[in-house]
PDB file of C-alpha atoms in Angstrom:
ATOM      1  CA  MET F   1     -25.284  -3.054   5.183  1.00 78.00           C
ATOM      2  CA  SER F   2     -26.725  -3.708   1.780  1.00 90.00           C
ATOM      3  CA  SER F   3     -26.124  -7.135   0.377  1.00 96.00           C
ATOM      4  CA  ILE F   4     -24.235  -5.833  -2.660  1.00 97.00           C
ATOM      5  CA  ARG F   5     -21.880  -3.833  -0.454  1.00 97.00           C
ATOM      6  CA  ALA F   6     -21.281  -6.913   1.733  1.00 97.00           C
ATOM      7  CA  GLN F   7     -20.498  -9.090  -1.379  1.00 98.00           C
ATOM      8  CA  LEU F   8     -18.147  -6.301  -2.742  1.00 98.00           C
ATOM      9  CA  LEU F   9     -16.233  -6.192   0.511  1.00 98.00           C
ATOM     10  CA  LYS F  10     -16.221 -10.036   0.715  1.00 98.00           C
ATOM     11  CA  THR F  11     -14.608 -10.236  -2.794  1.00 98.00           C
ATOM     12  CA  ALA F  12     -12.165  -7.528  -1.856  1.00 98.00           C
ATOM     13  CA  ASN F  13     -11.155  -9.314   1.378  1.00 97.00           C
ATOM     14  CA  ALA F  14     -10.670 -12.456  -0.726  1.00 98.00           C
ATOM     15  CA  TYR F  15      -8.176 -10.407  -2.697  1.00 97.00           C
ATOM     16  CA  LEU F  16      -6.252  -9.430   0.353  1.00 97.00           C
ATOM     17  CA  ASP F  17      -6.334 -13.027   1.756  1.00 96.00           C
ATOM     18  CA  ALA F  18      -5.081 -14.543  -1.422  1.00 95.00           C
ATOM     19  CA  HIS F  19      -2.033 -12.264  -1.291  1.00 93.00           C
ATOM     20  CA  THR F  20      -1.382 -12.899   2.487  1.00 94.00           C
ATOM     21  CA  ASN F  21      -1.643 -16.729   1.891  1.00 94.00           C
ATOM     22  CA  ARG F  22       0.293 -16.327  -1.490  1.00 94.00           C
ATOM     23  CA  ASP F  23      -2.496 -18.407  -3.098  1.00 95.00           C
ATOM     24  CA  ALA F  24      -2.574 -17.922  -6.954  1.00 93.00           C
ATOM     25  CA  LYS F  25      -5.405 -20.292  -7.234  1.00 95.00           C
ATOM     26  CA  ALA F  26      -7.641 -18.375  -4.601  1.00 96.00           C
ATOM     27  CA  LEU F  27      -6.671 -15.128  -6.417  1.00 95.00           C
ATOM     28  CA  GLY F  28      -7.534 -16.534  -9.801  1.00 95.00           C
ATOM     29  CA  ALA F  29     -11.012 -17.630  -8.605  1.00 97.00           C
ATOM     30  CA  ILE F  30     -12.028 -13.940  -7.927  1.00 97.00           C
ATOM     31  CA  TYR F  31     -10.912 -12.718 -11.399  1.00 97.00           C
ATOM     32  CA  SER F  32     -13.190 -12.804 -14.424  1.00 96.00           C
ATOM     33  CA  SER F  33     -11.418 -14.605 -17.178  1.00 93.00           C
ATOM     34  CA  SER F  34     -11.331 -11.352 -19.138  1.00 94.00           C
ATOM     35  CA  SER F  35     -10.131  -9.137 -16.239  1.00 95.00           C
ATOM     36  CA  THR F  36      -7.476  -6.585 -16.961  1.00 92.00           C
ATOM     37  CA  HIS F  37      -4.614  -5.553 -14.831  1.00 91.00           C
ATOM     38  CA  GLU F  38      -3.221  -2.069 -14.790  1.00 92.00           C
ATOM     39  CA  THR F  39      -0.259  -0.739 -12.680  1.00 88.00           C
ATOM     40  CA  TYR F  40       0.737   2.819 -11.848  1.00 91.00           C
ATOM     41  CA  PRO F  41       2.724   4.989 -11.637  1.00 87.00           C
ATOM     42  CA  LYS F  42       4.563   4.875 -14.905  1.00 87.00           C
ATOM     43  CA  PRO F  43       8.028   4.138 -13.414  1.00 82.00           C
ATOM     44  CA  VAL F  44       6.829   0.706 -12.246  1.00 80.00           C
ATOM     45  CA  GLN F  45       5.170  -0.283 -15.436  1.00 78.00           C
ATOM     46  CA  PRO F  46       8.333  -1.873 -16.955  1.00 73.00           C
ATOM     47  CA  ILE F  47       8.207  -4.061 -13.883  1.00 73.00           C
ATOM     48  CA  PHE F  48       4.607  -4.789 -13.649  1.00 75.00           C
ATOM     49  CA  PRO F  49       3.191  -3.925 -17.191  1.00 79.00           C
ATOM     50  CA  HIS F  50      -0.529  -3.869 -17.992  1.00 81.00           C
ATOM     51  CA  VAL F  51      -1.367  -7.495 -18.877  1.00 84.00           C
ATOM     52  CA  SER F  52      -4.115  -9.971 -19.604  1.00 86.00           C
ATOM     53  CA  ASN F  53      -5.658 -12.126 -16.755  1.00 90.00           C
ATOM     54  CA  GLU F  54      -3.840 -15.143 -17.996  1.00 89.00           C
ATOM     55  CA  ASP F  55      -0.490 -13.446 -18.002  1.00 87.00           C
ATOM     56  CA  TYR F  56      -1.076 -11.685 -14.604  1.00 87.00           C
ATOM     57  CA  LEU F  57      -2.029 -14.976 -12.913  1.00 90.00           C
ATOM     58  CA  ALA F  58       1.048 -16.791 -14.286  1.00 87.00           C
ATOM     59  CA  GLY F  59       3.309 -13.907 -13.061  1.00 85.00           C
ATOM     60  CA  VAL F  60       1.714 -13.647  -9.745  1.00 87.00           C
ATOM     61  CA  ALA F  61       2.027 -17.510  -9.137  1.00 88.00           C
ATOM     62  CA  ASP F  62       5.806 -17.073  -9.679  1.00 84.00           C
ATOM     63  CA  LEU F  63       5.991 -14.047  -7.585  1.00 83.00           C
ATOM     64  CA  PHE F  64       4.317 -15.648  -4.740  1.00 88.00           C
ATOM     65  CA  LYS F  65       7.005 -18.304  -4.875  1.00 88.00           C
ATOM     66  CA  MET F  66       9.770 -15.817  -4.165  1.00 85.00           C
ATOM     67  CA  TRP F  67       8.177 -14.811  -0.696  1.00 87.00           C
ATOM     68  CA  HIS F  68       8.752 -16.745   2.499  1.00 91.00           C
ATOM     69  CA  SER F  69       5.944 -14.717   4.037  1.00 91.00           C
ATOM     70  CA  PHE F  70       3.716 -11.874   2.992  1.00 91.00           C
ATOM     71  CA  GLU F  71       0.977  -9.829   4.645  1.00 92.00           C
ATOM     72  CA  CYS F  72      -1.458  -7.235   3.607  1.00 92.00           C
ATOM     73  CA  HIS F  73      -2.981  -4.769   6.208  1.00 93.00           C
ATOM     74  CA  GLN F  74      -5.311  -2.139   5.329  1.00 96.00           C
ATOM     75  CA  PHE F  75      -4.053   1.260   6.814  1.00 96.00           C
ATOM     76  CA  SER F  76      -7.481   2.841   6.041  1.00 97.00           C
ATOM     77  CA  GLU F  77     -11.127   1.874   5.664  1.00 97.00           C
ATOM     78  CA  PRO F  78     -11.882   0.811   2.027  1.00 98.00           C
ATOM     79  CA  ILE F  79     -14.063   3.084  -0.037  1.00 98.00           C
ATOM     80  CA  VAL F  80     -16.942   1.241  -1.636  1.00 98.00           C
ATOM     81  CA  ASP F  81     -19.068   2.529  -4.593  1.00 98.00           C
ATOM     82  CA  GLU F  82     -21.966   0.120  -4.772  1.00 98.00           C
ATOM     83  CA  GLU F  83     -23.385   1.687  -8.004  1.00 97.00           C
ATOM     84  CA  ALA F  84     -20.132   1.480  -9.838  1.00 98.00           C
ATOM     85  CA  ARG F  85     -19.198  -1.780  -8.345  1.00 98.00           C
ATOM     86  CA  LYS F  86     -15.863  -0.560  -7.126  1.00 98.00           C
ATOM     87  CA  VAL F  87     -13.727  -1.072  -3.912  1.00 98.00           C
ATOM     88  CA  VAL F  88     -10.678   1.016  -3.291  1.00 98.00           C
ATOM     89  CA  LEU F  89      -8.256  -0.505  -0.885  1.00 98.00           C
ATOM     90  CA  PHE F  90      -5.409   1.213   0.987  1.00 98.00           C
ATOM     91  CA  VAL F  91      -2.880  -1.552   1.857  1.00 97.00           C
ATOM     92  CA  GLU F  92       0.517  -1.932   3.268  1.00 96.00           C
ATOM     93  CA  GLY F  93       2.319  -5.076   2.110  1.00 93.00           C
ATOM     94  CA  ARG F  94       5.135  -6.511   4.112  1.00 93.00           C
ATOM     95  CA  GLY F  95       7.096  -9.550   3.161  1.00 90.00           C
ATOM     96  CA  VAL F  96      10.179 -11.426   3.593  1.00 90.00           C
ATOM     97  CA  ALA F  97      12.269 -13.163   0.705  1.00 87.00           C
ATOM     98  CA  ASP F  98      15.804 -14.132   0.307  1.00 84.00           C
ATOM     99  CA  VAL F  99      16.994 -10.664  -0.052  1.00 82.00           C
ATOM    100  CA  GLY F 100      15.366  -9.409   2.969  1.00 82.00           C
ATOM    101  CA  THR F 101      12.377  -7.517   4.153  1.00 87.00           C
ATOM    102  CA  TYR F 102      10.019  -5.568   1.768  1.00 86.00           C
ATOM    103  CA  VAL F 103       7.445  -2.962   2.954  1.00 91.00           C
ATOM    104  CA  ASN F 104       5.335  -0.968   0.502  1.00 91.00           C
ATOM    105  CA  GLU F 105       2.104   0.906   0.278  1.00 94.00           C
ATOM    106  CA  TYR F 106      -0.589   0.384  -2.317  1.00 93.00           C
ATOM    107  CA  VAL F 107      -3.847   1.707  -3.593  1.00 97.00           C
ATOM    108  CA  VAL F 108      -5.850  -0.807  -5.287  1.00 97.00           C
ATOM    109  CA  VAL F 109      -9.061  -0.267  -7.214  1.00 98.00           C
ATOM    110  CA  LEU F 110     -11.189  -3.307  -7.863  1.00 98.00           C
ATOM    111  CA  LYS F 111     -13.947  -2.998 -10.382  1.00 98.00           C
ATOM    112  CA  MET F 112     -16.268  -5.731 -10.031  1.00 98.00           C
ATOM    113  CA  ASN F 113     -19.157  -7.552 -12.057  1.00 98.00           C
ATOM    114  CA  LYS F 114     -22.680  -6.757 -11.346  1.00 97.00           C
ATOM    115  CA  GLU F 115     -22.988  -9.294  -8.627  1.00 97.00           C
ATOM    116  CA  GLY F 116     -19.746  -8.256  -6.957  1.00 98.00           C
ATOM    117  CA  THR F 117     -18.355 -11.593  -7.153  1.00 98.00           C
ATOM    118  CA  LEU F 118     -15.670 -11.310  -9.661  1.00 98.00           C
ATOM    119  CA  VAL F 119     -12.886  -8.628 -10.378  1.00 98.00           C
ATOM    120  CA  GLU F 120     -13.146  -7.272 -13.995  1.00 97.00           C
ATOM    121  CA  ASN F 121     -10.419  -4.699 -13.614  1.00 96.00           C
ATOM    122  CA  ARG F 122      -7.476  -4.303 -11.050  1.00 96.00           C
ATOM    123  CA  LEU F 123      -5.892  -0.881 -11.043  1.00 95.00           C
ATOM    124  CA  GLN F 124      -2.842  -0.716  -8.609  1.00 93.00           C
ATOM    125  CA  PHE F 125      -0.904   2.235  -7.553  1.00 93.00           C
ATOM    126  CA  PHE F 126       2.474   1.433  -5.960  1.00 87.00           C
ATOM    127  CA  ASP F 127       4.643   3.488  -3.864  1.00 86.00           C
ATOM    128  CA  SER F 128       7.244   3.487  -6.640  1.00 79.00           C
ATOM    129  CA  GLN F 129      10.307   4.499  -4.420  1.00 82.00           C
ATOM    130  CA  GLY F 130       9.749   1.434  -2.296  1.00 78.00           C
ATOM    131  CA  LEU F 131       9.126  -0.903  -5.172  1.00 77.00           C
ATOM    132  CA  LEU F 132      12.085   0.192  -7.257  1.00 77.00           C
ATOM    133  CA  ALA F 133      14.404  -0.210  -4.265  1.00 79.00           C
ATOM    134  CA  TRP F 134      13.093  -3.717  -3.882  1.00 76.00           C
ATOM    135  CA  VAL F 135      13.338  -4.598  -7.328  1.00 75.00           C
ATOM    136  CA  ALA F 136      17.027  -3.563  -7.339  1.00 78.00           C
ATOM    137  CA  LYS F 137      17.653  -6.011  -4.551  1.00 75.00           C
ATOM    138  CA  MET F 138      15.867  -8.787  -6.303  1.00 72.00           C
ATOM    139  CA  GLY F 139      17.890  -8.340  -9.441  1.00 66.00           C
ATOM    140  CA  GLN F 140      17.709 -11.281 -12.030  1.00 57.00           C
ATOM    141  CA  GLN F 141      14.650 -12.921 -10.494  1.00 60.00           C
ATOM    142  CA  VAL F 142      12.483  -9.931 -11.363  1.00 60.00           C
ATOM    143  CA  THR F 143      14.045  -9.488 -14.786  1.00 62.00           C
ATOM    144  CA  ASP F 144      13.180 -13.175 -15.360  1.00 61.00           C
ATOM    145  CA  LEU F 145       9.672 -12.755 -14.058  1.00 59.00           C
ATOM    146  CA  GLN F 146       9.021  -9.664 -16.170  1.00 59.00           C
ATOM    147  CA  ASN F 147      10.215 -11.443 -19.399  1.00 62.00           C
ATOM    148  CA  LYS F 148       8.039 -14.540 -18.780  1.00 63.00           C
ATOM    149  CA  VAL F 149       4.944 -12.342 -18.196  1.00 59.00           C
ATOM    150  CA  THR F 150       5.575 -10.099 -21.160  1.00 62.00           C
ATOM    151  CA  GLY F 151       6.558 -12.852 -23.593  1.00 65.00           C
ATOM    152  CA  LYS F 152      10.138 -11.601 -24.110  1.00 56.00           C
ATOM    153  CA  ALA F 153      11.633 -14.942 -22.761  1.00 44.00           C
ATOM    154  CA  ALA F 154      10.081 -16.681 -25.770  1.00 43.00           C
ATOM    155  CA  GLU F 155      11.541 -14.175 -28.130  1.00 48.00           C
ATOM    156  CA  ALA F 156      15.061 -14.202 -26.890  1.00 43.00           C
TER     157      ALA F 156
END
């Protein structure tokens, strides 16, 4: 295995571990300060809008607090493009919160810096049906989190 491939996979695994451990600080350590965060498909964008790295990390820290437990399992081998410095992850997320159990599938594309140590762009695709059903259960907690991340709380 080439050294850059190993580093790309190490950073991608750190991403998964940070989610499983609900560790916003560890997650922040693998993002460049100018990292961008995009979420698809369009029906989930009102819940998880495209945001700056600072807003993303603030939002994810609050989101992690909602979970009693959360795990990420890859259901397929990652795709690694060494030249483009990208790793595509195929993930099942499973968590427990006050409103019950959450299960969803994601495709996450992590575009990294030249060294493969920092994520410069996170592009995430949710199974929108599972996510929207979960958001309906979460109710006001999700609305409050969304408002905080998008700055609407300050405007209200």
